[in-house]
Short mmCIF file of N, CA and C in Angstrom, two decimals:
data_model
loop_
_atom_site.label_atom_id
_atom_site.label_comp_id
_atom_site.label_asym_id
_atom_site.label_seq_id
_atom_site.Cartn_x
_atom_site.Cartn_y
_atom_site.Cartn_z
N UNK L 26 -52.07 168.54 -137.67
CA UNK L 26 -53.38 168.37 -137.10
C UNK L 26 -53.28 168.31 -135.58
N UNK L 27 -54.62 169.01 -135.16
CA UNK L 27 -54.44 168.70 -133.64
C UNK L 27 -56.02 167.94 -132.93
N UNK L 28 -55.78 167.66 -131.68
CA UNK L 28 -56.98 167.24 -131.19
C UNK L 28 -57.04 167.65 -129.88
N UNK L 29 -58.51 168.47 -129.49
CA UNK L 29 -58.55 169.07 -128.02
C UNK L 29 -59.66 168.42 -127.29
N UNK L 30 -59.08 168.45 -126.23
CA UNK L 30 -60.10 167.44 -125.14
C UNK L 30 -59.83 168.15 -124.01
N UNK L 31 -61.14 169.13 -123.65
CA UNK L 31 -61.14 169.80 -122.18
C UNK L 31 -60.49 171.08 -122.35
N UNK L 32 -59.99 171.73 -123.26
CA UNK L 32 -59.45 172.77 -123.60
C UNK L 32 -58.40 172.71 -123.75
N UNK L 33 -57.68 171.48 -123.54
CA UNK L 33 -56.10 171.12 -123.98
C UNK L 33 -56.49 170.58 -125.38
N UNK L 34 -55.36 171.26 -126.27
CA UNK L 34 -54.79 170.81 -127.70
C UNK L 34 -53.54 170.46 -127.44
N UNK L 35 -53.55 169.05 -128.00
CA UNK L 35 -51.95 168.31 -128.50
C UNK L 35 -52.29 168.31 -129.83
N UNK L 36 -50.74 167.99 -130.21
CA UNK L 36 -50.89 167.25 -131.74
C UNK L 36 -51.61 165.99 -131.61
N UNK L 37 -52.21 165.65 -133.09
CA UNK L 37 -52.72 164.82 -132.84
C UNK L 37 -52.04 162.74 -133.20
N UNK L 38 -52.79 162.16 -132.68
CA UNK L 38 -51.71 160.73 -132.49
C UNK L 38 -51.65 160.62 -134.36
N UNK L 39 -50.62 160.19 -134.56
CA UNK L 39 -50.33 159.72 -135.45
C UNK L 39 -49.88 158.39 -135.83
N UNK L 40 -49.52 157.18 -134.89
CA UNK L 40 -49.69 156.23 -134.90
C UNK L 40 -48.42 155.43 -134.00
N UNK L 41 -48.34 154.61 -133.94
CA UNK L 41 -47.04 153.67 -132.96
C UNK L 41 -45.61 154.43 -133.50
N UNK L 42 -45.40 154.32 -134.54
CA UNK L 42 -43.94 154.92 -135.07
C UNK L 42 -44.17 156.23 -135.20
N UNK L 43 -45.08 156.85 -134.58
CA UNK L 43 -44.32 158.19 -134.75
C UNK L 43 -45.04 159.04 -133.11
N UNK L 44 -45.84 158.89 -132.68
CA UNK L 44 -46.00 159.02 -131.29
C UNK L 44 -47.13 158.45 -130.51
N UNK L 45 -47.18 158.64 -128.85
CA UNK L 45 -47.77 158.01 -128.07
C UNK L 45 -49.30 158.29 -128.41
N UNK L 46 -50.22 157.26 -127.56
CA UNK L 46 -51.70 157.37 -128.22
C UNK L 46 -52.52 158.12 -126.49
N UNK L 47 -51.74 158.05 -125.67
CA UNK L 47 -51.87 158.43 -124.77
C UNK L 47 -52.50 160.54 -125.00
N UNK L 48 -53.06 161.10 -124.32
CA UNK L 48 -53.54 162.01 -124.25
C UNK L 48 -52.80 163.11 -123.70
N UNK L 49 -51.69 163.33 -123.09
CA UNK L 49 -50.52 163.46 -122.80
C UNK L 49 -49.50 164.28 -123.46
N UNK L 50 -49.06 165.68 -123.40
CA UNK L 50 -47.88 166.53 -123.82
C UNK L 50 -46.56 165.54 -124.14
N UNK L 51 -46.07 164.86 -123.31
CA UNK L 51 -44.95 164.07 -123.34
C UNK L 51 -45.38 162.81 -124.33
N UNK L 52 -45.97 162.50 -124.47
CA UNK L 52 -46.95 161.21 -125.47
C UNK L 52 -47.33 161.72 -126.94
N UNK L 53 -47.50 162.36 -126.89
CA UNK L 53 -47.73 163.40 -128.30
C UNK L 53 -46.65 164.01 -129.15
N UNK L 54 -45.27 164.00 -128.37
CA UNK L 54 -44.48 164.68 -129.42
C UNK L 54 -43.84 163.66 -130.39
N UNK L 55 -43.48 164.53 -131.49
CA UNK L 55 -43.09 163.50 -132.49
C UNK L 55 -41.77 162.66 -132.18
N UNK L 56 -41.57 161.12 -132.27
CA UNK L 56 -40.02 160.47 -131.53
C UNK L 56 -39.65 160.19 -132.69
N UNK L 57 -38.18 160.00 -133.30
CA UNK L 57 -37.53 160.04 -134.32
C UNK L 57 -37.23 158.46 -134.37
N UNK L 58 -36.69 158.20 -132.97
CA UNK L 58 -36.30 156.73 -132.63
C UNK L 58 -37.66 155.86 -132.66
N UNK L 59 -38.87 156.43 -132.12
CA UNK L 59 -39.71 155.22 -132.68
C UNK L 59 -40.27 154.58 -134.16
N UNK L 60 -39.56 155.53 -135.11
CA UNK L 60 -39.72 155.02 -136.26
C UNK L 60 -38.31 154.26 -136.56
N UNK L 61 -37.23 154.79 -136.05
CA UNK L 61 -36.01 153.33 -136.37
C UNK L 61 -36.16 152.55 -135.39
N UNK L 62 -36.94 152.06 -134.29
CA UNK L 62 -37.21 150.89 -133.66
C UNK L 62 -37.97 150.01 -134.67
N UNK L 63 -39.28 150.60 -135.05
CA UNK L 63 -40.34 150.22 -135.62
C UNK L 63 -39.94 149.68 -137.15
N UNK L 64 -38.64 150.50 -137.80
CA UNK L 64 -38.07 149.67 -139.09
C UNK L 64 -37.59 148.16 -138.66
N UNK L 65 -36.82 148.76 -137.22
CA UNK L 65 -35.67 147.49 -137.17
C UNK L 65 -36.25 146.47 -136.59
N UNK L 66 -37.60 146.32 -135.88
CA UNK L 66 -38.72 145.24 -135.26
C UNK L 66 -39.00 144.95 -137.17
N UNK L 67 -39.63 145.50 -138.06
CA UNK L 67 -40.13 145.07 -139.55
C UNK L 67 -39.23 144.59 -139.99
N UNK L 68 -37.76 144.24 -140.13
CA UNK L 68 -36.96 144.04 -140.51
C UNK L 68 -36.55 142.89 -139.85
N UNK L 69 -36.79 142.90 -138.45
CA UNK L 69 -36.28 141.53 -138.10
C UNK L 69 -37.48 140.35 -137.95
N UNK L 70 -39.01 140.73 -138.25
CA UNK L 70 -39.98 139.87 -138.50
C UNK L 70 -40.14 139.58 -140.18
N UNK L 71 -39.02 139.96 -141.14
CA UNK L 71 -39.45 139.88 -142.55
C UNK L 71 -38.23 138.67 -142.53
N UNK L 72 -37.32 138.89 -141.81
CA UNK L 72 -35.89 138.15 -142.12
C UNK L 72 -35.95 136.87 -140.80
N UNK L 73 -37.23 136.52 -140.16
CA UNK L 73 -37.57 135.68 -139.69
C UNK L 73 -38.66 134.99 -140.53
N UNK L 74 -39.09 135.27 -141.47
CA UNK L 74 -40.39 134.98 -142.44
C UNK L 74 -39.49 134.37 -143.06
N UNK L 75 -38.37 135.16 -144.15
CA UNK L 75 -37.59 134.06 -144.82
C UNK L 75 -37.33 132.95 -144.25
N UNK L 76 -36.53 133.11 -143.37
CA UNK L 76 -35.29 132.13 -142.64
C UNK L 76 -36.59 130.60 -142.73
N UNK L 77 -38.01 131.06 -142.08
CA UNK L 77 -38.98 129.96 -141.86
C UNK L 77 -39.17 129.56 -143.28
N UNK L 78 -39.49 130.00 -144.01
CA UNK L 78 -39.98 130.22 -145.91
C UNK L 78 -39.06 128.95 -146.82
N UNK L 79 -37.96 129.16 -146.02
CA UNK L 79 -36.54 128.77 -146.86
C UNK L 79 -36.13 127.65 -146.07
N UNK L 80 -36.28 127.78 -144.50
CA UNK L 80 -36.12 126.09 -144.11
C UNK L 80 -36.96 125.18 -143.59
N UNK L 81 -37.81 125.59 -144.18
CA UNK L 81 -38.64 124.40 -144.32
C UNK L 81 -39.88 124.11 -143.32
N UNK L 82 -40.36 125.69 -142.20
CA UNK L 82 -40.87 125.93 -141.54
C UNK L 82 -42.27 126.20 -142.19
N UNK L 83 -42.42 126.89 -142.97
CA UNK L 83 -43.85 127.05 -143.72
C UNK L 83 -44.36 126.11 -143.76
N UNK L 84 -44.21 124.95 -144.36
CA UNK L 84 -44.82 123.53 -144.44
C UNK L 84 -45.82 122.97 -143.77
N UNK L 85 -46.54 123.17 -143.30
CA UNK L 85 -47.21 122.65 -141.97
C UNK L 85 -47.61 121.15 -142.12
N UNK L 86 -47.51 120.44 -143.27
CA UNK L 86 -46.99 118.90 -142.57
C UNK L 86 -46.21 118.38 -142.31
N UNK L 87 -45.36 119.37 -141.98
CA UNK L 87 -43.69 119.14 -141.24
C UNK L 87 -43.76 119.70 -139.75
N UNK L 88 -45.28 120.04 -139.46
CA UNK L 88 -45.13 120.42 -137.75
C UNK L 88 -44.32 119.72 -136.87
N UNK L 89 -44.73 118.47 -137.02
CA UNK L 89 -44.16 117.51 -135.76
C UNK L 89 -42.45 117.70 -135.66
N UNK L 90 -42.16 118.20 -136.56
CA UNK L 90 -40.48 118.30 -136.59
C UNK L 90 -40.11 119.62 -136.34
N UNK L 91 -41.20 120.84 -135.88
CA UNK L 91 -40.75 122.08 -135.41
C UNK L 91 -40.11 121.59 -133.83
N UNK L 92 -40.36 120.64 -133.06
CA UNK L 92 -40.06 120.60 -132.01
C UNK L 92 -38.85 120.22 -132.02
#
């Protein structure tokens, strides 16, 4: 798919992991690495969910002891 604005056609955005939202030739092409950034950011906010899940961080009448 594409999208034209002013008589320029880019591809069109496809989202954070796969290219820029910017309007832009260089912003538009597809990046390979922003989808293994974008695993390895999901991966290290799922394995921070446990770690909280499992020690005892979920709890929230245990706030006073996050400090």
């Amino acid at each position: 798919d594409t999208e034209t604005r002013d008589g320029v056609t880019l591809p069109s955005y496809r989202g954070d992991s796969v290219n820029g939202f910017d309007f832009t030739e260089a912003a538009r092409v597809p990046d390979p690495d922003r989808l293994r950034r974008m695993y390895h950011h999901s991966a290290s906010t799922l394995n921070l969910v446990r770690a909280f899940t499992t020690g005892g961080y979920a709890d929230l009448r245990q706030v006073h002891a996050w400090n």
